[in-house]
């Protein structure tokens, strides 16, 4: 029997994809404000976008996806918003476990553990352990994450290890998770800044910024970002 492939699937198969995509998921608050809703509802919608994007990234053959979910600076927000974000993340882990295991996804978190509740740390570690042998998409959540904090934490690990000298490659091994550098960095909601995300790893990433707010970001938006990435002339300082 002849199997027909859907047009959208043909498009995906023909598209070259970056190995590692990193996303600054921004604009949840503005999405809610535009609708007269509390910011926390924007975060809830943002979690729904993330679910779509992970599934689609895996389907497109992306190997690593890192998303910025909570920065070391986000503690400055109201206690209500911080608590809501913590609760949402814990619920997210609980609800996504089935989907993660079913889709052979490896789950991991990059960030500091301080100020994070023991229950949330336990939930994170459980899913990291449970999914560690999965061989599909590696899904890395930057949570309580700061790029500078990551570099300082790496330097402290190096000092503790007693190693005497280091180069760029061996330095990477001391970062929270030793993943290949992202080829593509996406930021939603139009902000033209890095906000302390992956400072070491994005040295040569291509940057794609869209005005779309994170809760409106979907499969088609991801494909659009990747199509745009595929048109870039990556020179890495050389001449073509
Ligand atoms: C991104 O959305 C989510 C987090 C930073 C946790 P924001 O909450 O920053 O949304 P805006 O930027 O206020 O619209
Ligand atoms: C960056 O967004 C952090 C996350 C998306 C988790 P922010 O909204 O916190 O960044 P700024 O305040 O615009 O720099
Ligand atoms: Mg923001």
Coordinates of C-alpha atoms and ligand atoms in Angstrom, one line a residue:
X1 CA 0.0 0.0 0.0
X2 CA 1.3 3.4 -0.9
X3 CA 1.8 5.7 2.1
X4 CA 1.1 9.4 1.4
X5 CA 3.0 11.9 3.4
X6 CA 1.3 15.1 4.4
X7 CA 2.5 18.2 2.7
X8 CA 3.7 19.7 6.0
X9 CA 5.7 16.6 6.7
X10 CA 7.4 16.8 3.3
X11 CA 8.4 20.4 4.1
X12 CA 9.9 19.4 7.4
X13 CA 11.8 16.5 5.9
X14 CA 13.3 18.9 3.3
X15 CA 14.3 21.5 5.8
X16 CA 17.8 21.4 7.3
X17 CA 17.5 21.8 11.0
X18 CA 20.0 23.2 13.6
X19 CA 21.3 20.6 16.1
X20 CA 20.6 22.8 19.1
X21 CA 17.9 25.5 19.3
X22 CA 17.8 27.8 22.4
X23 CA 14.7 30.0 23.2
X24 CA 14.2 33.0 25.4
X25 CA 10.4 32.5 26.0
X26 CA 9.4 36.1 26.6
X27 CA 6.2 38.1 26.5
X28 CA 3.8 36.1 28.7
X29 CA 3.0 39.1 30.9
X30 CA 2.3 41.3 27.9
X31 CA 0.1 38.6 26.3
X32 CA -2.0 38.5 29.5
X33 CA -2.1 42.3 29.9
X34 CA -3.4 42.8 26.3
X35 CA -6.4 40.6 27.3
X36 CA -6.9 42.2 30.7
X37 CA -5.8 38.9 32.4
X38 CA -3.5 38.4 35.4
X39 CA 0.2 37.8 34.4
X40 CA 0.0 34.2 35.8
X41 CA -2.5 33.3 33.1
X42 CA 0.1 34.4 30.5
X43 CA 2.6 32.0 32.1
X44 CA 0.0 29.2 31.9
X45 CA -0.5 29.8 28.2
X46 CA 3.2 30.0 27.8
X47 CA 3.5 26.5 29.2
X48 CA 1.0 25.3 26.6
X49 CA 3.2 26.9 23.8
X50 CA 6.2 25.0 25.2
X51 CA 4.4 21.7 24.9
X52 CA 3.7 22.3 21.2
X53 CA 7.2 23.5 20.5
X54 CA 8.9 20.5 22.2
X55 CA 6.8 18.0 20.2
X56 CA 7.4 19.8 17.0
X57 CA 11.1 20.3 17.6
X58 CA 11.4 16.5 18.2
X59 CA 9.5 15.8 15.0
X60 CA 11.7 18.1 13.0
X61 CA 14.8 16.2 14.1
X62 CA 16.2 18.9 16.4
X63 CA 18.5 17.1 18.8
X64 CA 18.8 19.7 21.7
X65 CA 16.3 22.3 22.8
X66 CA 17.2 24.7 25.6
X67 CA 14.5 27.0 26.9
X68 CA 14.8 29.9 29.4
X69 CA 12.0 29.5 32.0
X70 CA 13.2 31.4 35.0
X71 CA 16.3 33.6 35.4
X72 CA 18.4 34.4 38.5
X73 CA 17.0 38.0 38.0
X74 CA 13.3 36.9 38.0
X75 CA 13.4 36.6 41.8
X76 CA 12.9 40.4 41.7
X77 CA 9.2 39.9 40.7
X78 CA 6.3 40.0 43.1
X79 CA 6.2 37.0 45.5
X80 CA 2.9 36.1 44.0
X81 CA 4.3 35.8 40.5
X82 CA 7.4 33.9 41.7
X83 CA 5.2 31.4 43.6
X84 CA 3.0 31.0 40.6
X85 CA 6.0 30.3 38.4
X86 CA 7.4 27.7 40.8
X87 CA 4.0 26.0 41.1
X88 CA 3.6 26.0 37.3
X89 CA 7.0 24.4 36.8
X90 CA 6.2 21.7 39.3
X91 CA 2.9 21.0 37.7
X92 CA 4.5 21.1 34.3
X93 CA 7.0 18.4 35.3
X94 CA 4.3 16.2 36.7
X95 CA 2.0 16.6 33.7
X96 CA 4.7 16.2 31.1
X97 CA 6.4 13.1 32.5
X98 CA 4.2 10.8 30.4
X99 CA 4.7 12.8 27.2
X100 CA 8.5 13.0 27.8
X101 CA 8.8 9.2 28.4
X102 CA 6.5 8.3 25.5
X103 CA 8.5 10.5 23.1
X104 CA 11.9 9.2 24.2
X105 CA 12.9 12.7 25.4
X106 CA 15.8 13.3 27.8
X107 CA 14.8 16.0 30.3
X108 CA 17.4 18.1 32.1
X109 CA 17.6 21.4 34.0
X110 CA 20.4 24.0 34.0
X111 CA 20.5 26.4 36.9
X112 CA 21.2 26.9 40.6
X113 CA 19.4 24.9 43.2
X114 CA 19.4 27.6 45.9
X115 CA 16.0 29.1 46.9
X116 CA 14.3 26.3 44.9
X117 CA 12.0 24.3 47.2
X118 CA 13.1 20.7 48.1
X119 CA 9.9 19.3 46.5
X120 CA 10.6 21.0 43.2
X121 CA 14.3 19.9 43.3
X122 CA 13.1 16.3 43.9
X123 CA 10.6 16.4 41.0
X124 CA 13.4 17.7 38.7
X125 CA 15.9 15.1 39.8
X126 CA 13.4 12.3 39.5
X127 CA 12.6 13.1 35.9
X128 CA 16.2 13.7 35.0
X129 CA 17.0 10.3 36.4
X130 CA 14.0 8.6 34.8
X131 CA 14.7 10.0 31.4
X132 CA 18.5 9.8 31.4
X133 CA 18.7 6.9 28.9
X134 CA 16.2 8.4 26.5
X135 CA 17.8 8.9 23.1
X136 CA 15.5 11.3 21.3
X137 CA 15.4 15.1 21.8
X138 CA 17.4 16.4 24.8
X139 CA 15.1 19.0 26.4
X140 CA 17.1 21.3 28.7
X141 CA 15.2 23.9 30.9
X142 CA 17.1 26.8 32.2
X143 CA 15.5 27.4 35.5
X144 CA 16.9 29.7 38.2
X145 CA 19.5 30.1 35.5
X146 CA 22.0 33.0 34.9
X147 CA 24.7 33.0 32.3
X148 CA 27.2 34.7 34.7
X149 CA 26.2 32.5 37.6
X150 CA 26.9 29.5 35.4
X151 CA 30.4 30.7 34.5
X152 CA 31.2 31.6 38.1
X153 CA 29.9 28.2 39.2
X154 CA 32.1 26.5 36.6
X155 CA 35.2 28.4 37.7
X156 CA 34.5 27.4 41.3
X157 CA 34.2 23.7 40.2
X158 CA 37.5 24.0 38.4
X159 CA 39.2 25.5 41.5
X160 CA 37.8 22.7 43.7
X161 CA 38.9 20.0 41.2
X162 CA 42.5 21.3 41.5
X163 CA 43.0 21.1 37.8
X164 CA 45.9 23.5 36.8
X165 CA 45.0 24.7 33.4
X166 CA 42.0 24.9 31.2
X167 CA 41.1 25.5 27.6
X168 CA 37.8 26.4 25.9
X169 CA 36.8 22.8 25.3
X170 CA 37.6 21.6 28.8
X171 CA 35.9 24.7 30.3
X172 CA 32.6 23.6 28.7
X173 CA 32.7 20.4 30.7
X174 CA 32.2 22.4 33.9
X175 CA 29.1 24.1 32.8
X176 CA 25.7 22.9 34.2
X177 CA 25.1 20.6 31.3
X178 CA 27.8 19.9 28.7
X179 CA 25.7 20.3 25.5
X180 CA 26.8 21.4 22.1
X181 CA 26.5 25.1 21.5
X182 CA 23.2 26.3 20.1
X183 CA 23.4 27.2 16.4
X184 CA 20.1 29.2 16.7
X185 CA 18.9 31.5 19.5
X186 CA 15.3 32.6 19.3
X187 CA 13.8 35.4 21.4
X188 CA 10.1 36.2 21.4
X189 CA 8.3 39.5 22.1
X190 CA 10.8 41.7 20.3
X191 CA 13.2 42.5 23.1
X192 CA 16.7 43.1 21.7
X193 CA 18.8 41.7 24.5
X194 CA 20.2 38.5 25.9
X195 CA 19.1 38.9 29.5
X196 CA 21.9 36.8 31.0
X197 CA 21.1 33.6 29.0
X198 CA 23.8 31.2 27.9
X199 CA 26.6 33.7 27.8
X200 CA 29.3 31.2 27.1
X201 CA 27.4 29.0 24.7
X202 CA 26.0 31.6 22.3
X203 CA 29.4 33.0 21.2
X204 CA 28.5 32.1 17.5
X205 CA 24.8 31.5 17.6
X206 CA 22.6 33.0 15.0
X207 CA 20.0 35.2 16.6
X208 CA 16.4 35.4 15.6
X209 CA 14.0 37.8 17.2
X210 CA 10.3 37.9 16.6
X211 CA 7.6 40.3 17.9
X212 CA 5.3 37.3 18.5
X213 CA 4.7 36.9 22.2
X214 CA 5.6 33.5 23.6
X215 CA 2.0 32.3 24.2
X216 CA 1.3 32.9 20.5
X217 CA 4.5 31.1 19.4
X218 CA 3.6 27.7 17.7
X219 CA 4.8 25.1 15.2
X220 CA 4.6 27.4 12.3
X221 CA 6.6 30.1 14.1
X222 CA 9.3 27.6 14.9
X223 CA 9.5 26.6 11.2
X224 CA 9.7 30.2 10.2
X225 CA 12.6 30.8 12.6
X226 CA 14.4 27.8 11.1
X227 CA 13.8 28.8 7.5
X228 CA 15.3 32.2 8.4
X229 CA 18.3 30.5 10.0
X230 CA 18.8 28.4 6.9
X231 CA 19.3 31.5 4.8
X232 CA 22.1 32.8 7.0
X233 CA 25.7 33.0 5.8
X234 CA 27.6 31.7 8.8
X235 CA 31.3 32.7 8.4
X236 CA 32.7 32.2 11.9
X237 CA 35.2 35.0 11.3
X238 CA 36.4 33.6 8.0
X239 CA 35.9 34.7 4.4
X240 CA 33.8 32.7 1.9
Ligands
LIG1 C1 8.6 35.4 30.1 O1 7.5 36.3 30.1 C2 8.5 34.4 31.3 C3 9.4 34.7 32.4 C4 10.3 35.6 32.4 C5 9.3 33.8 33.5 P1 7.5 37.6 31.0 O2 6.8 37.3 32.3 O3 8.9 38.2 31.1 O4 6.6 38.5 30.1 P2 6.7 40.1 29.8 O5 8.1 40.3 29.3 O6 6.5 40.8 31.1 O7 5.7 40.4 28.8
LIG2 C1 14.2 36.6 30.3 O1 13.1 37.4 30.3 C2 14.1 35.5 31.2 C3 13.1 34.4 30.8 C4 12.5 34.4 29.6 C5 12.9 33.4 31.7 P1 12.8 38.6 31.2 O2 11.5 39.2 30.8 O3 13.1 38.3 32.6 O4 14.0 39.6 30.7 P2 14.1 41.2 30.7 O5 13.7 41.6 32.1 O6 13.2 41.7 29.7 O7 15.6 41.4 30.4
LIG3 MG1 9.9 39.5 29.9

